PDB file of C-alpha atoms in Angstrom:
ATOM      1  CA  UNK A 465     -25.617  24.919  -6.922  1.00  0.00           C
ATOM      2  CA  UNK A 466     -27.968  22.280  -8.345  1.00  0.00           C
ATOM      3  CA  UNK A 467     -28.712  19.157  -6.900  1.00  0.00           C
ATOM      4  CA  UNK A 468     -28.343  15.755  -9.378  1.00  0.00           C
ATOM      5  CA  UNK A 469     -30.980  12.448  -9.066  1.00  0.00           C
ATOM      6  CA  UNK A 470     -28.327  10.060 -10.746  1.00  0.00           C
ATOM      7  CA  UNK A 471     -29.339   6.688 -11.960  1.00  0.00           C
ATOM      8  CA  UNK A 472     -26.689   4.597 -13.541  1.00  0.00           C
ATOM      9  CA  UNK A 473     -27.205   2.633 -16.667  1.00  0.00           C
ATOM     10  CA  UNK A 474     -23.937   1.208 -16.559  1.00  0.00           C
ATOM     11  CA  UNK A 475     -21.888   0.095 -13.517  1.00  0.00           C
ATOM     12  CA  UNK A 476     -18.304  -0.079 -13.567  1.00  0.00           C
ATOM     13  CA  UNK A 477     -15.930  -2.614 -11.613  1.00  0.00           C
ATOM     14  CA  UNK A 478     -12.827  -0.186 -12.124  1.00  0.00           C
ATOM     15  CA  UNK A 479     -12.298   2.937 -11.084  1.00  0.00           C
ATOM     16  CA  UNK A 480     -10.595   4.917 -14.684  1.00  0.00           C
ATOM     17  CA  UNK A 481     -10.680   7.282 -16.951  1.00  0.00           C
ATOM     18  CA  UNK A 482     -13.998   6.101 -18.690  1.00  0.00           C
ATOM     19  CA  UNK A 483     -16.575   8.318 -20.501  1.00  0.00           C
ATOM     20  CA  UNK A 484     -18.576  10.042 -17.875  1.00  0.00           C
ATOM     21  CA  UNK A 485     -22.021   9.481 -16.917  1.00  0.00           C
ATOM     22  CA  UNK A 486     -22.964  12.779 -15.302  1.00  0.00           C
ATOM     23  CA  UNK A 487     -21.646  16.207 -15.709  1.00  0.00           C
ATOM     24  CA  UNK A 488     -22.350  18.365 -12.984  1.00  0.00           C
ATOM     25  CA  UNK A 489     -20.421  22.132 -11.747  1.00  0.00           C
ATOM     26  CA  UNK A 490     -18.088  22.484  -9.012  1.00  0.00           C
ATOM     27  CA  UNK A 491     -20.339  22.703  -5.631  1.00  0.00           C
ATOM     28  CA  UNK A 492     -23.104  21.053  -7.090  1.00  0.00           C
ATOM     29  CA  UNK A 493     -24.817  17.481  -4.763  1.00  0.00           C
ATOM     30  CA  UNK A 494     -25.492  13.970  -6.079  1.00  0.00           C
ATOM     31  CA  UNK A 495     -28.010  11.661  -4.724  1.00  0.00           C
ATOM     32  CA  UNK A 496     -27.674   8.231  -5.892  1.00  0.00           C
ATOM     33  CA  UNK A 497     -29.018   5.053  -5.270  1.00  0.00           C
ATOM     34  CA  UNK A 498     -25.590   2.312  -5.065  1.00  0.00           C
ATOM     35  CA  UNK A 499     -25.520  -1.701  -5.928  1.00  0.00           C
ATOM     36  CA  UNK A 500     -24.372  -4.077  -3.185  1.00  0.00           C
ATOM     37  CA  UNK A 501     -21.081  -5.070  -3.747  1.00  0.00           C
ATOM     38  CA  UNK A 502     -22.171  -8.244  -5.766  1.00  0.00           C
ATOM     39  CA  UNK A 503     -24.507  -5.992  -7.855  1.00  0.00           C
ATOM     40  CA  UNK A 504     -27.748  -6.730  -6.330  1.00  0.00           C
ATOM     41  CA  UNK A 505     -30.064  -3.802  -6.642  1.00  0.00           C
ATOM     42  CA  UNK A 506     -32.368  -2.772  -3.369  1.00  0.00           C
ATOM     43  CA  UNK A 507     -35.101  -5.427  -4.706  1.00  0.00           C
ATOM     44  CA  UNK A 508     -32.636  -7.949  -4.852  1.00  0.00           C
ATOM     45  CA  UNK A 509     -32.021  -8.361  -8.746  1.00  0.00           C
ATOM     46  CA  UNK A 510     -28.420  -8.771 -10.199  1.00  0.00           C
ATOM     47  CA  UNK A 511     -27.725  -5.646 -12.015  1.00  0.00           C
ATOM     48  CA  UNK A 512     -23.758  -6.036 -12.466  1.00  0.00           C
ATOM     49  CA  UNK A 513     -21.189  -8.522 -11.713  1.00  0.00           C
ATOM     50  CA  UNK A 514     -18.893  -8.243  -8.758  1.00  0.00           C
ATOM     51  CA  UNK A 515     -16.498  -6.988  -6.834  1.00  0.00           C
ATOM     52  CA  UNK A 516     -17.876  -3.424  -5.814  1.00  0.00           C
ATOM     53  CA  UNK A 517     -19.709  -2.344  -9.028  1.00  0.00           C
ATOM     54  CA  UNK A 518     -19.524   1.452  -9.086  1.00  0.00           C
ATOM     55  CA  UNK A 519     -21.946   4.391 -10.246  1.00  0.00           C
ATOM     56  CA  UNK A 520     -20.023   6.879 -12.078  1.00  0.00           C
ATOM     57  CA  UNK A 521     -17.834   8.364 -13.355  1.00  0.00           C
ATOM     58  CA  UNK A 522     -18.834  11.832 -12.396  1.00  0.00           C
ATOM     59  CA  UNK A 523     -17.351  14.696 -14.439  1.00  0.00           C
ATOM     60  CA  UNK A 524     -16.984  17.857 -12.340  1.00  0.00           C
ATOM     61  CA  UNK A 525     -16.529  21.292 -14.337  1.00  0.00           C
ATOM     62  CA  UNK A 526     -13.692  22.799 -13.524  1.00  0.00           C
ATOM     63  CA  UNK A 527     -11.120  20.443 -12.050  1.00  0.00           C
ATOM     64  CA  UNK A 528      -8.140  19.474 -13.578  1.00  0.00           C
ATOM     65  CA  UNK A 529      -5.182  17.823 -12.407  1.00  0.00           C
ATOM     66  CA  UNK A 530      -2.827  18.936  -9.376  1.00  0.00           C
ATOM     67  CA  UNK A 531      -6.413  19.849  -7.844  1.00  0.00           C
ATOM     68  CA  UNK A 532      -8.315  17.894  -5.103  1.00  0.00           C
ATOM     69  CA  UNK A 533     -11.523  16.477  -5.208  1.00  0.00           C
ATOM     70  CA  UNK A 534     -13.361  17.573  -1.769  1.00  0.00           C
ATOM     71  CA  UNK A 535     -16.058  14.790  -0.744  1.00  0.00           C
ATOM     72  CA  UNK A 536     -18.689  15.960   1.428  1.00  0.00           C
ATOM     73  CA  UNK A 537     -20.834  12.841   2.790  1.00  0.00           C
ATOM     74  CA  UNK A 538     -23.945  14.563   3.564  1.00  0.00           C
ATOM     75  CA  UNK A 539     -26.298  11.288   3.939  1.00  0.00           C
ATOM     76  CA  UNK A 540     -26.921   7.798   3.547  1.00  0.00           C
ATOM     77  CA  UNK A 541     -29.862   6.000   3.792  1.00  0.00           C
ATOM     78  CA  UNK A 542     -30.171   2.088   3.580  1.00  0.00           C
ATOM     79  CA  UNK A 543     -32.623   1.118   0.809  1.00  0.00           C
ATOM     80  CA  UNK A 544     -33.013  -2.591   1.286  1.00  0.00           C
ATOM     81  CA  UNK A 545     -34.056  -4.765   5.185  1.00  0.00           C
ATOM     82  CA  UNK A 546     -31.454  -7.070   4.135  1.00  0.00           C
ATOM     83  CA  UNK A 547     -27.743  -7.395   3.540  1.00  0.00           C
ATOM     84  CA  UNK A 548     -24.916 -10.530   3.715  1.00  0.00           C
ATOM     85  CA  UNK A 549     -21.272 -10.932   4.882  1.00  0.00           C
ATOM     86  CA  UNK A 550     -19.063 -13.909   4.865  1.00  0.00           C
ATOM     87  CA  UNK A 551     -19.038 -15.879   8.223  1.00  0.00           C
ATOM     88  CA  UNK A 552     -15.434 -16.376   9.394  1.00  0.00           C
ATOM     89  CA  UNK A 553     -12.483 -14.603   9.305  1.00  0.00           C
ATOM     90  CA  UNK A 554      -9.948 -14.578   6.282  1.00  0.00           C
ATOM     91  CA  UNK A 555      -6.651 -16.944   6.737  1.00  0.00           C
ATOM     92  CA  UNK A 556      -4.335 -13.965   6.202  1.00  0.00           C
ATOM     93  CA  UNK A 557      -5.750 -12.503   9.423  1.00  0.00           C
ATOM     94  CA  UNK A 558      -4.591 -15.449  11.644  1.00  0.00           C
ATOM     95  CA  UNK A 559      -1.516 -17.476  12.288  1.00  0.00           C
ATOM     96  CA  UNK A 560      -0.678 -19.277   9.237  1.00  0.00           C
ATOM     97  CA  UNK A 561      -1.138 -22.691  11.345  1.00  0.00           C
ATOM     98  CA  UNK A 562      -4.808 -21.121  12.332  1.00  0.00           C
ATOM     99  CA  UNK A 563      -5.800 -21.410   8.874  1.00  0.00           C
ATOM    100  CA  UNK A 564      -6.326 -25.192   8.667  1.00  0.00           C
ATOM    101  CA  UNK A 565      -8.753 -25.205  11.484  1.00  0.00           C
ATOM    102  CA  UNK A 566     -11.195 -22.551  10.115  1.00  0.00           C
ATOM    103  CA  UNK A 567     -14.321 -23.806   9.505  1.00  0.00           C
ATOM    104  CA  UNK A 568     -15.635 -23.186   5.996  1.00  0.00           C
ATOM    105  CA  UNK A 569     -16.752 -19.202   5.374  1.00  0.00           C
ATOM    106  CA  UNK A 570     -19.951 -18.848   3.820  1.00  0.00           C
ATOM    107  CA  UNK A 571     -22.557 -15.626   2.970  1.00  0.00           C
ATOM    108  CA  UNK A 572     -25.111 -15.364   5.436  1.00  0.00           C
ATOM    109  CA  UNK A 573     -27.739 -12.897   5.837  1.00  0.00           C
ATOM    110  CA  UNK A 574     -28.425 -10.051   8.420  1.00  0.00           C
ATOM    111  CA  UNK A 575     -31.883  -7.943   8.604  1.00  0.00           C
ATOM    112  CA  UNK A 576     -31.670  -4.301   8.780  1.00  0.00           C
ATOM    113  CA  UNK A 577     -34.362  -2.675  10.636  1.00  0.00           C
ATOM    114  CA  UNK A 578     -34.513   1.140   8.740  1.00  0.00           C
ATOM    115  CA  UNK A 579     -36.831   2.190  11.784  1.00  0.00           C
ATOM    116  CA  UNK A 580     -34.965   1.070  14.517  1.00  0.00           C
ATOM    117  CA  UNK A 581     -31.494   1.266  12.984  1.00  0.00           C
ATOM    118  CA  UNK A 582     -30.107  -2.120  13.022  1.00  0.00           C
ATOM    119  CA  UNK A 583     -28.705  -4.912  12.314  1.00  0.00           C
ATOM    120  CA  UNK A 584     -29.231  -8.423  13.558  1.00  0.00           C
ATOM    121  CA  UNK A 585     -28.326 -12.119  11.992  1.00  0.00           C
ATOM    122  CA  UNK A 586     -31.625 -13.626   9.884  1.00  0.00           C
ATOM    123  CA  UNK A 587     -30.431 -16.913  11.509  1.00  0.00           C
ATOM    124  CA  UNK A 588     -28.154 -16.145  14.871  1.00  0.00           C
ATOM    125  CA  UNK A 589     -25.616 -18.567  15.753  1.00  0.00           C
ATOM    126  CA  UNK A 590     -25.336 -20.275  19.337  1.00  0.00           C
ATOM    127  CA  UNK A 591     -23.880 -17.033  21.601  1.00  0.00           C
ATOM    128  CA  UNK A 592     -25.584 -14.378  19.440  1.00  0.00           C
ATOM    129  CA  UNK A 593     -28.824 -14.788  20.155  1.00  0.00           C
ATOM    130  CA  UNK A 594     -29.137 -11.038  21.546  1.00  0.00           C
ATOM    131  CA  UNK A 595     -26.713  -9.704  18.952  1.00  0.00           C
ATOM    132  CA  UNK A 596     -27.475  -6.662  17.691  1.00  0.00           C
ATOM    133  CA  UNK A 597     -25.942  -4.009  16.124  1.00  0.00           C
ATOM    134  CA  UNK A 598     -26.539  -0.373  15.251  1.00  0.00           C
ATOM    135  CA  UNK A 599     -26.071   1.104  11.650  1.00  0.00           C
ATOM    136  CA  UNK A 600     -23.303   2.608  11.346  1.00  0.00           C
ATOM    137  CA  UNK A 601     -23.161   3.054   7.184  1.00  0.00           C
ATOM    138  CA  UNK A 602     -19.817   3.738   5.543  1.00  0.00           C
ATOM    139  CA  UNK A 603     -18.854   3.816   1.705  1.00  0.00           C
ATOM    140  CA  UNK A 604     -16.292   0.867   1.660  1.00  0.00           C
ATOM    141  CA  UNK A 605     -15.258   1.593  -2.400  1.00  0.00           C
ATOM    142  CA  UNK A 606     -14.795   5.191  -3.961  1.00  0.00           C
ATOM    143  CA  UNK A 607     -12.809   7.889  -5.343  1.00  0.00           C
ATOM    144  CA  UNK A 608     -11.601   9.433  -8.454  1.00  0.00           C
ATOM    145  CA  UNK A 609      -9.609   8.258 -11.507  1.00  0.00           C
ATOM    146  CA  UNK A 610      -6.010   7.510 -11.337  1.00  0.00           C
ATOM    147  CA  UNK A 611      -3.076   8.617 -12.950  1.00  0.00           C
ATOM    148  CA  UNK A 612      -1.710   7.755 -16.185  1.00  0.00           C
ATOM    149  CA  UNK A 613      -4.857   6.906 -17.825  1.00  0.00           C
ATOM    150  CA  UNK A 614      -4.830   3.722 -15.724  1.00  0.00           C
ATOM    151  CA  UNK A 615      -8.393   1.635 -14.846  1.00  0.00           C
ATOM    152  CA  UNK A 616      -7.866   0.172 -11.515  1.00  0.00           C
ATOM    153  CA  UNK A 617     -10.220  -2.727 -10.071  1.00  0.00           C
ATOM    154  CA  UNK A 618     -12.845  -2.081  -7.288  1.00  0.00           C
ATOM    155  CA  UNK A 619     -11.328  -5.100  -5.369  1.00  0.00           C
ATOM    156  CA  UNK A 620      -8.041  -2.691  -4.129  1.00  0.00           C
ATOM    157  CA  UNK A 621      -6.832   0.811  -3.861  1.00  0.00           C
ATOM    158  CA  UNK A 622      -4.208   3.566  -4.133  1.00  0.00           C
ATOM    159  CA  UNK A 623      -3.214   6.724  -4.026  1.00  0.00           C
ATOM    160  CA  UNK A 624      -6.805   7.616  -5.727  1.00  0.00           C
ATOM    161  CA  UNK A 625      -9.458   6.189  -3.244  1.00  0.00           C
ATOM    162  CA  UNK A 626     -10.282   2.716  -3.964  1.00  0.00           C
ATOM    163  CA  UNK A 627     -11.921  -0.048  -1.855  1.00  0.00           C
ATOM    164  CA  UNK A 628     -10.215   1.559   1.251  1.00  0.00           C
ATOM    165  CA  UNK A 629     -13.444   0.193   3.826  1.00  0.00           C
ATOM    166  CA  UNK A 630     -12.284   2.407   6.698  1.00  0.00           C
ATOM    167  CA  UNK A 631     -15.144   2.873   8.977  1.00  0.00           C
ATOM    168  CA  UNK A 632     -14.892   6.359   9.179  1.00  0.00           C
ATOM    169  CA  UNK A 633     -15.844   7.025   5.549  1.00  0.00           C
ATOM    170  CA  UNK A 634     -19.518   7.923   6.537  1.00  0.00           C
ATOM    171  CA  UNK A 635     -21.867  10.741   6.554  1.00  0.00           C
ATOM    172  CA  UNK A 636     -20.639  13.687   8.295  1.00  0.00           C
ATOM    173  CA  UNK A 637     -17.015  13.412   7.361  1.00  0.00           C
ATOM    174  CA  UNK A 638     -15.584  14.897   4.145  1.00  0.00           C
ATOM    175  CA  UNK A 639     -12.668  13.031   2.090  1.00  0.00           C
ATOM    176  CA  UNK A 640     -10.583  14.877  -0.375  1.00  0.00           C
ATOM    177  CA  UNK A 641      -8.825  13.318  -2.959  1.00  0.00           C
ATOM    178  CA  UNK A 642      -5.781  13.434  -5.461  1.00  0.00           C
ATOM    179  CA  UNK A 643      -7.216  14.818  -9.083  1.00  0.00           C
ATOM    180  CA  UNK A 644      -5.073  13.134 -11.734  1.00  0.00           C
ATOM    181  CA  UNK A 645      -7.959  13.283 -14.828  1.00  0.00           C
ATOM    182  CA  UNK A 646     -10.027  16.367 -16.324  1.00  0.00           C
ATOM    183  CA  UNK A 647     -13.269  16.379 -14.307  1.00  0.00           C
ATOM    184  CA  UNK A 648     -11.842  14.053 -11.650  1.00  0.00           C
ATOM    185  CA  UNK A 649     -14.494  11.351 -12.666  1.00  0.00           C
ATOM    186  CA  UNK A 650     -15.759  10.519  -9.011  1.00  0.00           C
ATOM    187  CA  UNK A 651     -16.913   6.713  -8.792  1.00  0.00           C
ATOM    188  CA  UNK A 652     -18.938   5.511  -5.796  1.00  0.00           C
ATOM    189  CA  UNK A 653     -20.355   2.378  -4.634  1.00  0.00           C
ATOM    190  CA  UNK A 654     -20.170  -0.586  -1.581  1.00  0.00           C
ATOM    191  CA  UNK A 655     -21.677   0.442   0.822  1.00  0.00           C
ATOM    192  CA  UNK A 656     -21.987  -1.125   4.281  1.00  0.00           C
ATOM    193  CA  UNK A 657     -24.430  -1.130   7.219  1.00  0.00           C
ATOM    194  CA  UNK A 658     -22.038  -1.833   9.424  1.00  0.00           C
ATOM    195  CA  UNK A 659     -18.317  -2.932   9.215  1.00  0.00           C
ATOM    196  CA  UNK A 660     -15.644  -3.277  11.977  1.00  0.00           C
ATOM    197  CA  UNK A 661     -11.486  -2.550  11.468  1.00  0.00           C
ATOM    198  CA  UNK A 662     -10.183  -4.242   9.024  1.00  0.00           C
ATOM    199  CA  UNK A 663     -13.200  -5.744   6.823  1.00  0.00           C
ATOM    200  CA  UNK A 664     -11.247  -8.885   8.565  1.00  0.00           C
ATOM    201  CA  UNK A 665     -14.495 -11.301   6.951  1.00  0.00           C
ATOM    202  CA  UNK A 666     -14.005  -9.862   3.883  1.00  0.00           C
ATOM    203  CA  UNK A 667     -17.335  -8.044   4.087  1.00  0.00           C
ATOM    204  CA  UNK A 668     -18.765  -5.372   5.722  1.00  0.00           C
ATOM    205  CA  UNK A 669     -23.459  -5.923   6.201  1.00  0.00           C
ATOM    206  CA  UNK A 670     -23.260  -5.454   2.443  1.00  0.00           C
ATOM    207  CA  UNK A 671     -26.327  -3.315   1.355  1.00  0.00           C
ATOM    208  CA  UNK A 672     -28.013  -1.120  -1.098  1.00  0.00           C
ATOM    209  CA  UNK A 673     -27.622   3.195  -0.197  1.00  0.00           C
ATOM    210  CA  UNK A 674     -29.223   5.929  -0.963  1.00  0.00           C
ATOM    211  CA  UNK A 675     -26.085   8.036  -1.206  1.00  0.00           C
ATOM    212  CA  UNK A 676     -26.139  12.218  -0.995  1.00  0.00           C
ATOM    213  CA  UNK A 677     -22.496  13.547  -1.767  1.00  0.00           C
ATOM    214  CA  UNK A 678     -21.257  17.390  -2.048  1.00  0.00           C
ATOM    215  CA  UNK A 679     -18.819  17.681  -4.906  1.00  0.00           C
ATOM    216  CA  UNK A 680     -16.435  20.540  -4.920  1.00  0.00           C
ATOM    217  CA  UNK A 681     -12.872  21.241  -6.508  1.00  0.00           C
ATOM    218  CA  UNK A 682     -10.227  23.099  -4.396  1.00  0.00           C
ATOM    219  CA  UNK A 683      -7.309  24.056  -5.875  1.00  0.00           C
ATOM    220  CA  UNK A 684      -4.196  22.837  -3.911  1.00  0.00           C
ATOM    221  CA  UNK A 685      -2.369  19.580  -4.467  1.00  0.00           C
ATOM    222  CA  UNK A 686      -2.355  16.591  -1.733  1.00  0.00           C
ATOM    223  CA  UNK A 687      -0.848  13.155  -2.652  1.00  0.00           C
ATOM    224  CA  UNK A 688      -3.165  10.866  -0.407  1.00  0.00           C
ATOM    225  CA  UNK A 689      -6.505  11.098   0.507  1.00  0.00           C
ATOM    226  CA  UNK A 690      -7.681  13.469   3.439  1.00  0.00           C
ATOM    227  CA  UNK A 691     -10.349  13.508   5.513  1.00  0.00           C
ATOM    228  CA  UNK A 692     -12.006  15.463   8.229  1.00  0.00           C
ATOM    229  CA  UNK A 693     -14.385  14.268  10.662  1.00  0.00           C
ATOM    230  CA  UNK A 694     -16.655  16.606  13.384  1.00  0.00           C
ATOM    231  CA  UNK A 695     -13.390  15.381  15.931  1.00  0.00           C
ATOM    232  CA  UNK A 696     -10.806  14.864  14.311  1.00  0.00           C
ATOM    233  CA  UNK A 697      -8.221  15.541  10.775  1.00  0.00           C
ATOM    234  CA  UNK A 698      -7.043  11.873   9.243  1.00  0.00           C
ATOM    235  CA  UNK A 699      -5.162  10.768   6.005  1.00  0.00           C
ATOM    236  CA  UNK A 700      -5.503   7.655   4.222  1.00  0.00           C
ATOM    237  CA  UNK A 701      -2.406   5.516   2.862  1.00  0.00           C
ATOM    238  CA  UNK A 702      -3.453   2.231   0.799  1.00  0.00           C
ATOM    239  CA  UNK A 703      -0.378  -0.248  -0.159  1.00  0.00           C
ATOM    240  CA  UNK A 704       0.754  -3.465   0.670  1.00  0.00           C
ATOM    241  CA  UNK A 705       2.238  -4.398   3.402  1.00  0.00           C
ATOM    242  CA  UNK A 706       0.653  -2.391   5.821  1.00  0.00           C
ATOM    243  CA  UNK A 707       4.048  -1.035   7.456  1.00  0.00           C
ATOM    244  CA  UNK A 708       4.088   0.717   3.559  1.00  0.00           C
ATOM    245  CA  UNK A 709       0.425   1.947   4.083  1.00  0.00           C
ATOM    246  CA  UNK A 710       1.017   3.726   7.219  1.00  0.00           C
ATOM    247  CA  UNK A 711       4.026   5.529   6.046  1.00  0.00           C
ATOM    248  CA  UNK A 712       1.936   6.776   3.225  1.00  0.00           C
ATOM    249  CA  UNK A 713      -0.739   8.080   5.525  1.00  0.00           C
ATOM    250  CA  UNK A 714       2.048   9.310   7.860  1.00  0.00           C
ATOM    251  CA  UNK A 715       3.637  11.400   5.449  1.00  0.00           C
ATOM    252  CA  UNK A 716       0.760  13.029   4.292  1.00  0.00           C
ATOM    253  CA  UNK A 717      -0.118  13.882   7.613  1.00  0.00           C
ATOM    254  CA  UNK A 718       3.156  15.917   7.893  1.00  0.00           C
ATOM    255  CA  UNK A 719       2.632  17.336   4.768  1.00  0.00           C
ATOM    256  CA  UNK A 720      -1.009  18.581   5.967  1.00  0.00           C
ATOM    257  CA  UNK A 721       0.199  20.001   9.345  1.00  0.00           C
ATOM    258  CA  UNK A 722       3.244  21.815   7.682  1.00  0.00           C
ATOM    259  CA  UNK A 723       1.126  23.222   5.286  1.00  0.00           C
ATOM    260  CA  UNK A 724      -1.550  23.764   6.822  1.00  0.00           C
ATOM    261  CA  UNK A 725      -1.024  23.941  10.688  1.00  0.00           C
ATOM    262  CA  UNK A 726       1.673  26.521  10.811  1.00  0.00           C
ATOM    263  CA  UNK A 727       3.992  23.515  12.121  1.00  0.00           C
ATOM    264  CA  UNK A 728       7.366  22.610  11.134  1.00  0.00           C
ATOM    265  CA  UNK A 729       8.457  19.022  11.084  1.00  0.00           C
ATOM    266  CA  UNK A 730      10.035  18.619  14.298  1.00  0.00           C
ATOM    267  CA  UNK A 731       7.072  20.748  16.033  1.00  0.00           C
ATOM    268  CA  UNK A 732       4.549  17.689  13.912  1.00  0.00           C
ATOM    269  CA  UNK A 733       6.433  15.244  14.696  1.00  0.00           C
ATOM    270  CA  UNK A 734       5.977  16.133  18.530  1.00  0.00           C
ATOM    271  CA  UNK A 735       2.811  16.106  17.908  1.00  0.00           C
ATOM    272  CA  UNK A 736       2.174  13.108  16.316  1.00  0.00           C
ATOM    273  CA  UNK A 737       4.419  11.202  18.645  1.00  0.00           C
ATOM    274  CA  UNK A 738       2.271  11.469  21.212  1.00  0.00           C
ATOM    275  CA  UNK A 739      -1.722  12.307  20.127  1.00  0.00           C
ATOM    276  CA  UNK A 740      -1.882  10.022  16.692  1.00  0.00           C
ATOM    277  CA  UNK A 741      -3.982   7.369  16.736  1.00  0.00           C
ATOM    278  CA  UNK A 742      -3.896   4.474  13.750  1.00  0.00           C
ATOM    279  CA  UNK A 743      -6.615   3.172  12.404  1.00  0.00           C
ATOM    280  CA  UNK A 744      -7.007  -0.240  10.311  1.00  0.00           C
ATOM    281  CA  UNK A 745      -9.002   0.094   6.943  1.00  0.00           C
ATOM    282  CA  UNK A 746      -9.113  -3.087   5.129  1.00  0.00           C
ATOM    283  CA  UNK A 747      -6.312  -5.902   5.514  1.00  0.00           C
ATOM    284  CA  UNK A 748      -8.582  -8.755   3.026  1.00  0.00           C
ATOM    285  CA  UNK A 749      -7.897  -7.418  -0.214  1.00  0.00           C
ATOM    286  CA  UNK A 750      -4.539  -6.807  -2.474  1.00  0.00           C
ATOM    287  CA  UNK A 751      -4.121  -3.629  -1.094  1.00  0.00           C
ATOM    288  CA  UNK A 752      -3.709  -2.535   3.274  1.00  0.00           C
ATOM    289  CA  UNK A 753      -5.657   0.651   3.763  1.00  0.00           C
ATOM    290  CA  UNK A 754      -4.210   3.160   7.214  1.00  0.00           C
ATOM    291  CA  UNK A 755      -5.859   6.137   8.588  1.00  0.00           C
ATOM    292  CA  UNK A 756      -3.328   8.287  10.479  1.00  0.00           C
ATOM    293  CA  UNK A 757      -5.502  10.163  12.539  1.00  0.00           C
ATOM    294  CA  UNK A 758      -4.914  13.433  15.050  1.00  0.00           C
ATOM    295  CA  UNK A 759      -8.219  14.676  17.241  1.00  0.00           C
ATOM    296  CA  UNK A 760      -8.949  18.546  16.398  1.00  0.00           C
ATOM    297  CA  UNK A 761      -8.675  19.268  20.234  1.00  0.00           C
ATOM    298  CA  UNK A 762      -4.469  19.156  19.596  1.00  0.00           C
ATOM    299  CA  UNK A 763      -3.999  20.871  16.093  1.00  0.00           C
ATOM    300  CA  UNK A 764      -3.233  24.657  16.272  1.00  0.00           C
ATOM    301  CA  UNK A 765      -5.932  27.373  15.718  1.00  0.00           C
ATOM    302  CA  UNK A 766      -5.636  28.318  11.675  1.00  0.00           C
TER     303      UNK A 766
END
């Protein structure tokens, strides 16, 4: 299994089935170097427009569609001492009467300390003087192509990845996803230093990664994206409105405990009655992204 240095020359803001940019066999690791999600490089030069210009696509040998595309997150390292967010909350995260009274929301710009592994506001506002927060990096935008030949903007997702921003999309955890093109063609970008629940400022700390992914194809069909963390099992549903989300993450959760658990549907739905735990992934753009999640301390030995 080789390991691929991938520079882009072209950054993409759709995730589709577009000529790919890398070839690479089944098993095989990508390290990759990502744009911020307005296309600023890690020295600060535009390279591509915005929203969440992705690397990619990445053709892997072998898969084909009805197979899943297994995500290993192996590292990320942050590549620039500076990122930006916006600096109030979006109006369809508070009372419609709320809105009016928001102050204007504007980028501002946090250091990132790559020693010390933080993240503090270049200018703090009054209260925040002592605020300061460790990395935590995610990849807030990526997956595979959809179905149907369609080319989907980096500003939402679906049932093929998308701009989900759920927190736990970091390194250590491993995401598979729905194959619906030969090759898959993986796309990856926007990543954040940090980013809580819901991307609720429309932002994560929006930064430049060094990105190391696994890439393998596994041959069994899932319908939403899955993901495993050292704790726990979760599964992604992306729609709009976010009652629609988390029945798409719900189901699939049945789906992977039936399957894979040894658990009928009543003996699941036990489970999940009581031990599931819901997770917000973004609620700012056109699509709602839900993790269902179950800890690994309540699933049955396999």
């Amino acid at each position: 299994m080789a390991t691929h240095h991938f520079t882009p020359t072209v950054y993409h803001n759709v995730i589709g089935s577009l000529p790919p940019a890398l070839r690479i066999a089944d098993g095989d690791t990508v390290v990759t170097q990502t744009l911020d999600a307005a296309g600023y490089d890690k020295e600060g030069v535009q390279r591509a427009s915005g929203p969440n210009p992705m690397n990619g696509p990445i053709f892997v040998e072998g898969a084909e569609r009805g197979d899943s595309l297994k995500v290993e997150i192996l590292g990320m390292v942050p590549t620039r001492d500076t990122g930006f967010t916006r600096s109030v909350v979006a109006g369809n995260v508070v009372d419609p009467e709320d809105v009016r009274t928001l102050p204007p929301s504007n980028k501002v710009i946090w250091q990132i300390d790559g020693q010390a592994l933080t993240a503090r506001l270049a200018e703090p506002v009054a209260g925040l003087e002592s605020f300061v927060l460790p990395l935590s990096p995610m990849i807030g935008c990526f997956g595979v192509a959809p179905s149907l030949g369609q080319a989907i903007s980096t500003a939402t997702s679906g049932e093929f990845g998308g701009n989900m921003d759920y927190r736990l999309l970091g390194p250590g955890t491993t995401i598979w996803f729905p194959v619906s093109a030969p090759g898959a063609l993986f796309f990856l970008g926007d990543c954040h230093a940090v980013q809580g629940d819901g991307e609720i400022v429309g932002t994560g700390i929006e930064t430049t990664f060094e990105v190391t992914v696994r890439l393998s194809v596994e041959k069994k069909k899932i319908v939403w994206p899955r993901g495993e963390t050292a704790d726990d099992i979760f599964t992604v549903g992306n729609a709009r409105p976010l009652d629609q989300a988390l029945q798409h993450a719900t189901s699939e959760m049945l789906r992977w405990l039936t399957s894979d658990y040894g658990l009928n549907k009543t003996a699941a739905s036990h489970l999940l009655g009581q031990v599931v735990r819901y997770d917000v992934g973004n609620v700012f753009d056109p699509a709602y992204t839900m993790a269902c999640r179950v800890s690994k301390a309540w699933l049955p030995q396999r």
